[in-house]
mmCIF file of C-alpha atoms in Angstrom:
data_model
loop_
_atom_site.group_PDB
_atom_site.id
_atom_site.type_symbol
_atom_site.label_atom_id
_atom_site.label_comp_id
_atom_site.label_asym_id
_atom_site.label_seq_id
_atom_site.Cartn_x
_atom_site.Cartn_y
_atom_site.Cartn_z
ATOM 1 C CA ASP A 18 0.000 0.000 0.000
ATOM 2 C CA THR A 19 1.647 3.232 -1.143
ATOM 3 C CA GLU A 20 -1.228 5.626 -0.576
ATOM 4 C CA VAL A 21 -2.421 8.208 1.878
ATOM 5 C CA THR A 22 -6.201 8.007 2.183
ATOM 6 C CA GLN A 23 -8.226 11.008 3.293
ATOM 7 C CA THR A 24 -11.895 11.013 4.245
ATOM 8 C CA PRO A 25 -14.272 12.546 3.555
ATOM 9 C CA LYS A 26 -13.414 13.916 0.113
ATOM 10 C CA HIS A 27 -15.897 16.754 0.494
ATOM 11 C CA LEU A 28 -17.353 18.332 3.629
ATOM 12 C CA VAL A 29 -19.783 21.178 4.148
ATOM 13 C CA MET A 30 -20.169 22.398 7.714
ATOM 14 C CA GLY A 31 -21.799 25.244 9.547
ATOM 15 C CA MET A 32 -19.858 27.644 11.726
ATOM 16 C CA THR A 33 -21.249 26.052 14.902
ATOM 17 C CA ASN A 34 -20.591 22.460 13.854
ATOM 18 C CA LYS A 35 -17.892 20.094 15.046
ATOM 19 C CA LYS A 36 -16.409 17.788 12.428
ATOM 20 C CA SER A 37 -13.265 15.732 11.911
ATOM 21 C CA LEU A 38 -11.044 14.999 8.950
ATOM 22 C CA LYS A 39 -9.327 11.645 8.816
ATOM 23 C CA CYS A 40 -6.063 10.564 7.227
ATOM 24 C CA GLU A 41 -4.683 7.025 7.068
ATOM 25 C CA GLN A 42 -1.507 5.445 5.723
ATOM 26 C CA HIS A 43 -0.028 1.954 5.945
ATOM 27 C CA MET A 44 3.450 2.609 4.614
ATOM 28 C CA GLY A 45 5.086 2.539 8.029
ATOM 29 C CA HIS A 46 5.741 6.286 7.884
ATOM 30 C CA ARG A 47 6.216 7.817 11.318
ATOM 31 C CA ALA A 48 5.930 11.465 10.248
ATOM 32 C CA MET A 49 2.541 12.874 9.248
ATOM 33 C CA TYR A 50 1.497 16.348 8.193
ATOM 34 C CA TRP A 51 -1.531 18.574 7.696
ATOM 35 C CA TYR A 52 -1.507 21.251 5.024
ATOM 36 C CA LYS A 53 -4.130 23.813 4.067
ATOM 37 C CA GLN A 54 -4.492 25.013 0.490
ATOM 38 C CA LYS A 55 -6.610 27.939 -0.651
ATOM 39 C CA ALA A 56 -7.613 28.262 -4.293
ATOM 40 C CA LYS A 57 -4.762 29.217 -6.633
ATOM 41 C CA LYS A 58 -2.271 29.212 -3.733
ATOM 42 C CA PRO A 59 0.440 26.738 -2.700
ATOM 43 C CA PRO A 60 -0.154 24.358 0.222
ATOM 44 C CA GLU A 61 0.624 25.856 3.643
ATOM 45 C CA LEU A 62 1.988 23.683 6.427
ATOM 46 C CA MET A 63 -0.205 23.500 9.549
ATOM 47 C CA PHE A 64 1.075 20.666 11.747
ATOM 48 C CA VAL A 65 3.805 18.031 11.824
ATOM 49 C CA TYR A 66 3.643 14.830 13.864
ATOM 50 C CA SER A 67 6.715 12.733 14.441
ATOM 51 C CA TYR A 68 6.371 9.358 16.189
ATOM 52 C CA GLU A 69 2.789 10.257 17.086
ATOM 53 C CA LYS A 70 3.862 13.426 18.899
ATOM 54 C CA LEU A 71 3.188 16.956 17.718
ATOM 55 C CA SER A 72 6.545 18.418 16.706
ATOM 56 C CA ILE A 73 5.530 21.518 14.720
ATOM 57 C CA ASN A 74 2.482 23.779 15.009
ATOM 58 C CA GLU A 75 2.679 26.644 12.547
ATOM 59 C CA SER A 76 0.700 29.020 14.800
ATOM 60 C CA VAL A 77 -2.592 27.496 13.713
ATOM 61 C CA PRO A 78 -5.753 28.810 15.461
ATOM 62 C CA SER A 79 -7.103 26.568 18.212
ATOM 63 C CA ARG A 80 -10.307 25.898 16.280
ATOM 64 C CA PHE A 81 -8.128 23.361 14.428
ATOM 65 C CA SER A 82 -7.105 20.519 16.738
ATOM 66 C CA PRO A 83 -4.888 17.721 15.411
ATOM 67 C CA GLU A 84 -4.681 14.253 16.860
ATOM 68 C CA CYS A 85 -2.485 11.269 16.054
ATOM 69 C CA PRO A 86 -4.014 8.250 17.839
ATOM 70 C CA ASN A 87 -1.566 5.739 16.329
ATOM 71 C CA SER A 88 1.181 5.482 13.744
ATOM 72 C CA SER A 89 -1.271 4.988 10.861
ATOM 73 C CA LEU A 90 -3.915 7.583 11.640
ATOM 74 C CA LEU A 91 -4.027 11.362 11.729
ATOM 75 C CA ASN A 92 -7.140 13.360 12.513
ATOM 76 C CA LEU A 93 -7.945 17.039 12.295
ATOM 77 C CA HIS A 94 -10.803 18.112 14.565
ATOM 78 C CA LEU A 95 -12.672 21.220 13.482
ATOM 79 C CA HIS A 96 -14.800 23.442 15.690
ATOM 80 C CA ALA A 97 -16.304 26.913 15.267
ATOM 81 C CA LEU A 98 -14.716 27.472 11.884
ATOM 82 C CA GLN A 99 -15.122 30.599 9.803
ATOM 83 C CA PRO A 100 -16.010 30.837 6.107
ATOM 84 C CA GLU A 101 -12.407 31.864 5.368
ATOM 85 C CA ASP A 102 -11.318 28.426 6.606
ATOM 86 C CA SER A 103 -12.867 26.917 3.491
ATOM 87 C CA ALA A 104 -10.008 25.235 1.647
ATOM 88 C CA LEU A 105 -8.506 21.946 0.504
ATOM 89 C CA TYR A 106 -6.959 20.173 3.498
ATOM 90 C CA LEU A 107 -4.115 17.872 2.584
ATOM 91 C CA CYS A 108 -2.526 15.138 4.626
ATOM 92 C CA ALA A 109 0.957 13.798 3.908
ATOM 93 C CA SER A 110 3.326 11.254 5.400
ATOM 94 C CA SER A 111 7.007 10.471 5.186
ATOM 95 C CA GLN A 112 9.737 8.481 6.823
ATOM 96 C CA VAL A 113 11.188 10.425 9.725
ATOM 97 C CA ASN A 114 14.902 9.895 9.431
ATOM 98 C CA ARG A 115 15.093 9.492 5.691
ATOM 99 C CA SER A 116 12.395 11.831 4.434
ATOM 100 C CA HIS A 117 15.057 13.525 2.307
ATOM 101 C CA LEU A 118 15.565 10.268 0.414
ATOM 102 C CA TYR A 119 11.994 9.398 -0.414
ATOM 103 C CA GLY A 120 9.956 12.562 -0.277
ATOM 104 C CA TYR A 121 6.476 13.002 1.077
ATOM 105 C CA THR A 122 3.360 11.095 -0.004
ATOM 106 C CA PHE A 123 0.234 13.250 -0.144
ATOM 107 C CA GLY A 124 -3.406 12.307 -0.019
ATOM 108 C CA SER A 125 -5.955 13.767 -2.431
ATOM 109 C CA GLY A 126 -7.333 16.064 0.212
ATOM 110 C CA THR A 127 -10.639 16.983 1.799
ATOM 111 C CA ARG A 128 -12.391 19.948 0.243
ATOM 112 C CA LEU A 129 -13.987 21.821 3.120
ATOM 113 C CA THR A 130 -16.674 24.451 2.761
ATOM 114 C CA VAL A 131 -17.750 26.420 5.831
ATOM 115 C CA VAL A 132 -21.155 28.050 5.533
ATOM 116 C CA ASP B 29 15.343 26.873 4.246
ATOM 117 C CA ALA B 30 16.424 28.760 1.132
ATOM 118 C CA LYS B 31 13.870 30.637 -0.954
ATOM 119 C CA THR B 32 13.178 29.583 -4.536
ATOM 120 C CA THR B 33 12.114 31.622 -7.564
ATOM 121 C CA GLN B 34 10.199 30.086 -10.461
ATOM 122 C CA PRO B 35 8.412 31.539 -13.484
ATOM 123 C CA THR B 36 4.698 31.872 -12.870
ATOM 124 C CA SER B 37 3.676 29.968 -15.989
ATOM 125 C CA MET B 38 5.063 28.162 -19.025
ATOM 126 C CA ASP B 39 3.708 26.496 -22.129
ATOM 127 C CA CYS B 40 5.064 23.392 -23.826
ATOM 128 C CA ALA B 41 4.043 21.546 -26.972
ATOM 129 C CA GLU B 42 2.971 17.948 -26.529
ATOM 130 C CA GLY B 43 5.826 15.531 -27.245
ATOM 131 C CA ARG B 44 8.484 18.153 -26.707
ATOM 132 C CA ALA B 45 10.763 18.453 -23.689
ATOM 133 C CA ALA B 46 9.547 20.741 -20.913
ATOM 134 C CA ASN B 47 12.361 22.544 -19.104
ATOM 135 C CA LEU B 48 11.288 24.170 -15.858
ATOM 136 C CA PRO B 49 13.865 26.473 -14.241
ATOM 137 C CA CYS B 50 14.287 27.275 -10.562
ATOM 138 C CA ASN B 51 16.593 29.769 -8.872
ATOM 139 C CA HIS B 52 17.802 29.091 -5.331
ATOM 140 C CA SER B 53 20.773 31.425 -5.009
ATOM 141 C CA THR B 54 20.866 31.280 -1.182
ATOM 142 C CA ILE B 55 20.983 27.486 -0.977
ATOM 143 C CA SER B 56 23.214 26.016 1.727
ATOM 144 C CA GLY B 57 25.556 23.089 1.348
ATOM 145 C CA ASN B 58 23.283 20.659 3.183
ATOM 146 C CA GLU B 59 20.038 21.617 1.463
ATOM 147 C CA TYR B 60 18.395 19.358 -1.079
ATOM 148 C CA VAL B 61 16.417 20.473 -4.131
ATOM 149 C CA TYR B 62 13.002 18.816 -4.465
ATOM 150 C CA TRP B 63 10.413 18.933 -7.207
ATOM 151 C CA TYR B 64 6.741 18.188 -6.696
ATOM 152 C CA ARG B 65 3.793 18.711 -8.991
ATOM 153 C CA GLN B 66 0.113 19.173 -8.348
ATOM 154 C CA ILE B 67 -2.458 18.275 -10.932
ATOM 155 C CA HIS B 68 -5.701 20.179 -10.519
ATOM 156 C CA SER B 69 -7.660 19.187 -7.390
ATOM 157 C CA GLN B 70 -5.223 16.436 -6.429
ATOM 158 C CA GLY B 71 -2.555 16.231 -3.746
ATOM 159 C CA PRO B 72 1.038 17.149 -4.657
ATOM 160 C CA GLN B 73 3.098 14.352 -6.166
ATOM 161 C CA TYR B 74 6.793 13.852 -5.531
ATOM 162 C CA ILE B 75 8.845 13.898 -8.749
ATOM 163 C CA ILE B 76 12.549 13.953 -7.990
ATOM 164 C CA HIS B 77 15.184 15.449 -5.743
ATOM 165 C CA GLY B 78 18.940 15.980 -5.652
ATOM 166 C CA LEU B 79 21.803 17.451 -3.665
ATOM 167 C CA LYS B 80 24.717 18.075 -6.036
ATOM 168 C CA ASN B 81 24.622 15.613 -8.884
ATOM 169 C CA ASN B 82 22.183 15.443 -11.734
ATOM 170 C CA GLU B 83 19.446 12.906 -11.170
ATOM 171 C CA THR B 84 17.113 10.948 -13.442
ATOM 172 C CA ASN B 85 14.159 8.715 -12.753
ATOM 173 C CA GLU B 86 11.222 7.371 -14.706
ATOM 174 C CA MET B 87 9.400 10.682 -14.507
ATOM 175 C CA ALA B 88 12.002 13.364 -15.063
ATOM 176 C CA SER B 89 15.587 14.559 -14.940
ATOM 177 C CA LEU B 90 17.002 17.137 -12.545
ATOM 178 C CA ILE B 91 19.951 19.243 -13.604
ATOM 179 C CA ILE B 92 21.660 21.202 -10.809
ATOM 180 C CA THR B 93 24.287 23.815 -11.722
ATOM 181 C CA GLU B 94 27.765 23.371 -10.350
ATOM 182 C CA ASP B 95 27.370 26.304 -7.936
ATOM 183 C CA ARG B 96 23.946 24.872 -6.929
ATOM 184 C CA LYS B 97 22.301 28.269 -7.269
ATOM 185 C CA SER B 98 19.816 27.038 -9.847
ATOM 186 C CA SER B 99 18.308 23.878 -11.222
ATOM 187 C CA THR B 100 16.139 22.692 -14.116
ATOM 188 C CA LEU B 101 13.495 20.003 -14.116
ATOM 189 C CA ILE B 102 13.220 18.270 -17.472
ATOM 190 C CA LEU B 103 10.179 16.302 -18.599
ATOM 191 C CA PRO B 104 11.634 14.681 -21.722
ATOM 192 C CA HIS B 105 8.444 14.073 -23.704
ATOM 193 C CA ALA B 106 5.642 16.144 -22.227
ATOM 194 C CA THR B 107 2.074 14.844 -22.506
ATOM 195 C CA LEU B 108 -1.231 16.562 -21.849
ATOM 196 C CA ARG B 109 -1.335 14.761 -18.492
ATOM 197 C CA ASP B 110 1.786 16.666 -17.429
ATOM 198 C CA THR B 111 -0.256 19.874 -17.250
ATOM 199 C CA ALA B 112 0.099 20.851 -13.583
ATOM 200 C CA VAL B 113 1.683 23.278 -11.130
ATOM 201 C CA TYR B 114 5.321 22.375 -10.538
ATOM 202 C CA TYR B 115 6.944 23.299 -7.227
ATOM 203 C CA CYS B 116 10.682 23.608 -6.644
ATOM 204 C CA ILE B 117 11.516 23.334 -2.944
ATOM 205 C CA VAL B 118 14.801 23.565 -1.086
ATOM 206 C CA ARG B 119 15.101 22.067 2.360
ATOM 207 C CA VAL B 120 17.436 20.576 4.894
ATOM 208 C CA ASN B 121 17.167 16.979 5.971
ATOM 209 C CA TYR B 122 15.498 17.277 9.365
ATOM 210 C CA ASN B 123 15.555 14.138 11.440
ATOM 211 C CA GLN B 124 12.146 14.907 12.938
ATOM 212 C CA GLY B 125 10.251 14.875 9.657
ATOM 213 C CA GLY B 126 10.625 18.609 9.326
ATOM 214 C CA LYS B 127 9.017 21.147 7.067
ATOM 215 C CA LEU B 128 8.302 21.011 3.369
ATOM 216 C CA ILE B 129 7.480 24.595 2.456
ATOM 217 C CA PHE B 130 5.952 25.276 -0.956
ATOM 218 C CA GLY B 131 6.696 28.379 -3.014
ATOM 219 C CA GLN B 132 4.412 29.779 -5.689
ATOM 220 C CA GLY B 133 5.326 27.201 -8.343
ATOM 221 C CA THR B 134 5.177 27.198 -12.146
ATOM 222 C CA GLU B 135 1.917 26.459 -13.913
ATOM 223 C CA LEU B 136 2.865 24.292 -16.892
ATOM 224 C CA SER B 137 0.384 23.987 -19.739
ATOM 225 C CA VAL B 138 1.090 21.249 -22.261
ATOM 226 C CA LYS B 139 -0.702 22.008 -25.524
ATOM 227 C CA PRO B 140 -1.555 19.667 -28.406
#
């Protein structure tokens, strides 16, 4: 299995809703990432997990709450989002100590619309 | 990590070689050059990377100048499916996974 699977593919939520995005990989990668991508812009790094521990938070607002329950799963919990949070949310994974050798594997993303 | 500069857009005729340039004049000795591409509405896809030497794989070739201040990604026989945004990224090998920071990229249009 050489894929990163993200669910759901599309999500519409209200500003008072709570929802979660899910990311799964079975490549044995111990580093996982969340990126946010607005239309016509490059992906922006949000969080990095290394060995299931949060290692980088790029000053993301607390309405985004990541969780890494095990080495294969990465969740992004969403609460009280704003319409400007509408974007494509991408998950990626890589090996930790040799990520420079093999690059990152990205999922296809969840397209989130906040209404 | 060093900053990269790429042209905003390029066109290429189908079947011809696509040569995508990237400037990274502030690159450090331990920084790698990576190329990713993103086809519309999909996640970015890793293409190739290198440190000093030129590299080739089944997708593309990477030519890095001797002073490492610039590089060129070559798609030898571009097809319509190569139409995408191509990102050149420079980064250090971090042992904690680290950051992959995307620049603005080059939008390549392959035309029949």
